mmCIF file of C-alpha atoms in Angstrom:
data_model
loop_
_atom_site.group_PDB
_atom_site.id
_atom_site.type_symbol
_atom_site.label_atom_id
_atom_site.label_comp_id
_atom_site.label_asym_id
_atom_site.label_seq_id
_atom_site.Cartn_x
_atom_site.Cartn_y
_atom_site.Cartn_z
ATOM 1 C CA UNK A 2 -51.225 82.809 -112.690
ATOM 2 C CA UNK A 3 -53.457 79.655 -113.163
ATOM 3 C CA UNK A 4 -54.896 78.363 -116.113
ATOM 4 C CA UNK A 5 -56.795 75.117 -116.905
ATOM 5 C CA UNK A 6 -56.351 72.871 -120.042
ATOM 6 C CA UNK A 7 -59.634 71.183 -119.706
ATOM 7 C CA UNK A 8 -61.312 69.957 -123.200
ATOM 8 C CA UNK A 9 -57.924 70.596 -124.959
ATOM 9 C CA UNK A 10 -56.925 67.319 -126.486
ATOM 10 C CA UNK A 11 -53.231 66.577 -126.046
ATOM 11 C CA UNK A 12 -51.586 66.204 -129.469
ATOM 12 C CA UNK A 13 -47.646 65.780 -130.522
ATOM 13 C CA UNK A 14 -46.353 66.845 -133.769
ATOM 14 C CA UNK A 15 -43.368 66.076 -135.660
ATOM 15 C CA UNK A 16 -43.025 69.300 -137.856
ATOM 16 C CA UNK A 17 -41.334 67.734 -140.827
ATOM 17 C CA UNK A 18 -44.245 67.220 -142.913
ATOM 18 C CA UNK A 19 -46.360 70.062 -144.124
ATOM 19 C CA UNK A 20 -49.392 68.450 -142.818
ATOM 20 C CA UNK A 21 -47.874 68.192 -139.193
ATOM 21 C CA UNK A 22 -46.648 72.052 -139.536
ATOM 22 C CA UNK A 23 -50.320 73.056 -140.504
ATOM 23 C CA UNK A 24 -51.734 71.012 -137.418
ATOM 24 C CA UNK A 25 -49.352 72.571 -135.081
ATOM 25 C CA UNK A 26 -50.082 76.024 -136.603
ATOM 26 C CA UNK A 27 -53.963 75.447 -136.127
ATOM 27 C CA UNK A 28 -53.242 73.820 -132.377
ATOM 28 C CA UNK A 29 -50.943 77.206 -131.379
ATOM 29 C CA UNK A 30 -53.865 79.276 -132.620
ATOM 30 C CA UNK A 31 -56.286 77.384 -130.783
ATOM 31 C CA UNK A 32 -54.143 77.737 -127.763
ATOM 32 C CA UNK A 33 -53.626 81.190 -128.128
ATOM 33 C CA UNK A 34 -57.108 81.925 -128.794
ATOM 34 C CA UNK A 35 -58.402 80.033 -125.542
ATOM 35 C CA UNK A 36 -55.840 81.120 -123.160
ATOM 36 C CA UNK A 37 -55.704 84.982 -124.774
ATOM 37 C CA UNK A 38 -56.561 86.660 -121.611
ATOM 38 C CA UNK A 39 -54.006 84.715 -119.615
ATOM 39 C CA UNK A 40 -51.233 85.317 -121.974
ATOM 40 C CA UNK A 41 -51.765 88.954 -122.346
ATOM 41 C CA UNK A 42 -51.347 89.093 -118.709
ATOM 42 C CA UNK A 43 -47.965 87.149 -118.775
ATOM 43 C CA UNK A 44 -44.820 88.738 -117.380
ATOM 44 C CA UNK A 45 -42.197 86.280 -118.466
ATOM 45 C CA UNK A 46 -41.680 83.629 -120.957
ATOM 46 C CA UNK A 47 -41.818 81.073 -118.014
ATOM 47 C CA UNK A 48 -45.564 81.566 -117.762
ATOM 48 C CA UNK A 49 -45.826 81.224 -121.614
ATOM 49 C CA UNK A 50 -44.034 77.787 -121.773
ATOM 50 C CA UNK A 51 -45.759 76.358 -119.049
ATOM 51 C CA UNK A 52 -48.885 76.918 -121.111
ATOM 52 C CA UNK A 53 -47.681 75.650 -124.281
ATOM 53 C CA UNK A 54 -46.054 72.725 -122.596
ATOM 54 C CA UNK A 55 -49.462 71.688 -120.908
ATOM 55 C CA UNK A 56 -51.490 72.451 -124.010
ATOM 56 C CA UNK A 57 -49.257 70.971 -126.905
ATOM 57 C CA UNK A 58 -48.125 67.953 -125.025
ATOM 58 C CA UNK A 59 -44.670 68.770 -124.715
ATOM 59 C CA UNK A 60 -42.077 68.884 -122.061
ATOM 60 C CA UNK A 61 -40.555 71.656 -120.740
ATOM 61 C CA UNK A 62 -37.048 72.653 -119.815
ATOM 62 C CA UNK A 63 -35.488 69.195 -120.693
ATOM 63 C CA UNK A 64 -31.584 68.786 -119.738
ATOM 64 C CA UNK A 65 -30.024 67.073 -122.946
ATOM 65 C CA UNK A 66 -26.305 67.142 -123.854
ATOM 66 C CA UNK A 67 -25.599 70.333 -122.387
ATOM 67 C CA UNK A 68 -28.751 71.852 -123.793
ATOM 68 C CA UNK A 69 -31.846 72.878 -122.093
ATOM 69 C CA UNK A 70 -34.472 73.554 -124.692
ATOM 70 C CA UNK A 71 -37.687 75.214 -123.548
ATOM 71 C CA UNK A 72 -39.849 72.714 -125.080
ATOM 72 C CA UNK A 73 -39.422 69.215 -126.416
ATOM 73 C CA UNK A 74 -42.253 67.599 -128.691
ATOM 74 C CA UNK A 75 -41.086 64.195 -129.610
ATOM 75 C CA UNK A 76 -37.785 64.616 -131.376
ATOM 76 C CA UNK A 77 -38.091 68.351 -131.775
ATOM 77 C CA UNK A 78 -36.361 70.944 -129.485
ATOM 78 C CA UNK A 79 -38.270 74.396 -129.258
ATOM 79 C CA UNK A 80 -36.898 77.823 -128.342
ATOM 80 C CA UNK A 81 -39.303 80.220 -126.862
ATOM 81 C CA UNK A 82 -38.976 83.822 -126.676
ATOM 82 C CA UNK A 83 -41.426 86.390 -125.267
ATOM 83 C CA UNK A 84 -41.311 89.925 -126.194
ATOM 84 C CA UNK A 85 -37.527 89.690 -127.455
ATOM 85 C CA UNK A 86 -35.823 90.974 -130.183
ATOM 86 C CA UNK A 87 -36.143 88.762 -133.612
ATOM 87 C CA UNK A 88 -32.452 87.586 -133.466
ATOM 88 C CA UNK A 89 -32.929 86.400 -129.755
ATOM 89 C CA UNK A 90 -33.247 82.502 -129.699
ATOM 90 C CA UNK A 91 -31.949 81.684 -133.298
ATOM 91 C CA UNK A 92 -28.640 80.465 -132.087
ATOM 92 C CA UNK A 93 -30.109 78.237 -129.382
ATOM 93 C CA UNK A 94 -32.312 76.583 -132.109
ATOM 94 C CA UNK A 95 -29.540 76.119 -134.173
ATOM 95 C CA UNK A 96 -27.412 74.525 -131.151
ATOM 96 C CA UNK A 97 -30.340 72.169 -130.434
ATOM 97 C CA UNK A 98 -30.242 70.983 -133.916
ATOM 98 C CA UNK A 99 -26.482 70.697 -134.334
ATOM 99 C CA UNK A 100 -25.199 69.991 -130.918
ATOM 100 C CA UNK A 101 -28.150 68.752 -128.981
ATOM 101 C CA UNK A 102 -28.734 65.566 -130.844
ATOM 102 C CA UNK A 103 -32.361 66.682 -132.215
ATOM 103 C CA UNK A 104 -33.427 66.060 -135.699
ATOM 104 C CA UNK A 105 -35.329 69.137 -135.863
ATOM 105 C CA UNK A 106 -35.442 72.332 -133.995
ATOM 106 C CA UNK A 107 -38.229 75.445 -133.879
ATOM 107 C CA UNK A 108 -38.167 78.825 -132.707
ATOM 108 C CA UNK A 109 -41.384 80.331 -131.633
ATOM 109 C CA UNK A 110 -41.523 84.214 -130.829
ATOM 110 C CA UNK A 111 -44.472 85.177 -128.895
ATOM 111 C CA UNK A 112 -45.430 88.886 -129.099
ATOM 112 C CA UNK A 113 -48.264 90.730 -127.650
ATOM 113 C CA UNK A 114 -49.101 92.703 -131.005
ATOM 114 C CA UNK A 115 -48.475 92.018 -134.484
ATOM 115 C CA UNK A 116 -45.413 94.144 -135.753
ATOM 116 C CA UNK A 117 -44.592 94.093 -139.422
ATOM 117 C CA UNK A 118 -40.949 95.238 -139.018
ATOM 118 C CA UNK A 119 -40.208 92.295 -136.387
ATOM 119 C CA UNK A 120 -41.570 89.904 -139.263
ATOM 120 C CA UNK A 121 -39.452 91.421 -141.708
ATOM 121 C CA UNK A 122 -36.265 91.421 -139.651
ATOM 122 C CA UNK A 123 -37.007 87.555 -138.487
ATOM 123 C CA UNK A 124 -37.782 86.626 -142.272
ATOM 124 C CA UNK A 125 -34.464 88.246 -143.196
ATOM 125 C CA UNK A 126 -32.463 86.366 -140.519
ATOM 126 C CA UNK A 127 -33.877 83.003 -141.285
ATOM 127 C CA UNK A 128 -33.280 83.339 -145.017
ATOM 128 C CA UNK A 129 -29.727 84.473 -144.637
ATOM 129 C CA UNK A 130 -28.821 81.709 -142.061
ATOM 130 C CA UNK A 131 -30.786 79.082 -144.427
ATOM 131 C CA UNK A 132 -32.689 77.826 -141.123
ATOM 132 C CA UNK A 133 -35.417 76.117 -143.391
ATOM 133 C CA UNK A 134 -32.663 73.898 -144.850
ATOM 134 C CA UNK A 135 -31.352 73.088 -141.635
ATOM 135 C CA UNK A 136 -34.502 71.644 -140.497
ATOM 136 C CA UNK A 137 -35.229 74.629 -138.073
ATOM 137 C CA UNK A 138 -38.730 75.771 -138.251
ATOM 138 C CA UNK A 139 -39.674 79.585 -136.848
ATOM 139 C CA UNK A 140 -43.104 80.672 -135.959
ATOM 140 C CA UNK A 141 -44.245 84.169 -134.750
ATOM 141 C CA UNK A 142 -47.252 84.274 -132.354
ATOM 142 C CA UNK A 143 -49.191 87.333 -132.073
ATOM 143 C CA UNK A 144 -51.386 87.051 -129.002
ATOM 144 C CA UNK A 145 -53.633 90.107 -129.502
ATOM 145 C CA UNK A 146 -54.517 89.101 -132.795
ATOM 146 C CA UNK A 147 -54.742 85.364 -132.415
ATOM 147 C CA UNK A 148 -52.378 85.031 -135.177
ATOM 148 C CA UNK A 149 -49.652 82.439 -135.872
ATOM 149 C CA UNK A 150 -47.134 82.862 -138.761
ATOM 150 C CA UNK A 151 -44.763 80.166 -139.923
ATOM 151 C CA UNK A 152 -41.836 81.966 -141.599
#
């Protein structure tokens, strides 16, 4: 699949300040809206990761201290999951934060369609594990709706 990132200004984000999180969510929403047709045709998460890396100004599949985050944006390791269960990717994000030497980590679940049951399960898991208190951000992207939720 081919995509073009023309006219999208490359930005980097820190995700530890609420303004940066808001900008990140807005940027993610912009990317999802702009490349919606491409995302809807994706067959695997590598295609998703390539577009996100190119449009968000991140590096992809970086090897760091025995870890390989899908994306690295500044000092943030990001795990991307595509059409997976809510619990998938959580341990990887925790590992990047604790053992990978990153000051922050994030989990982005990318789904074709909004699913409230998925949102509820992931929210419960995040709260139970206390991920916010551990500086691990979590997002869900619903491609068809162009929706980005920060949990």
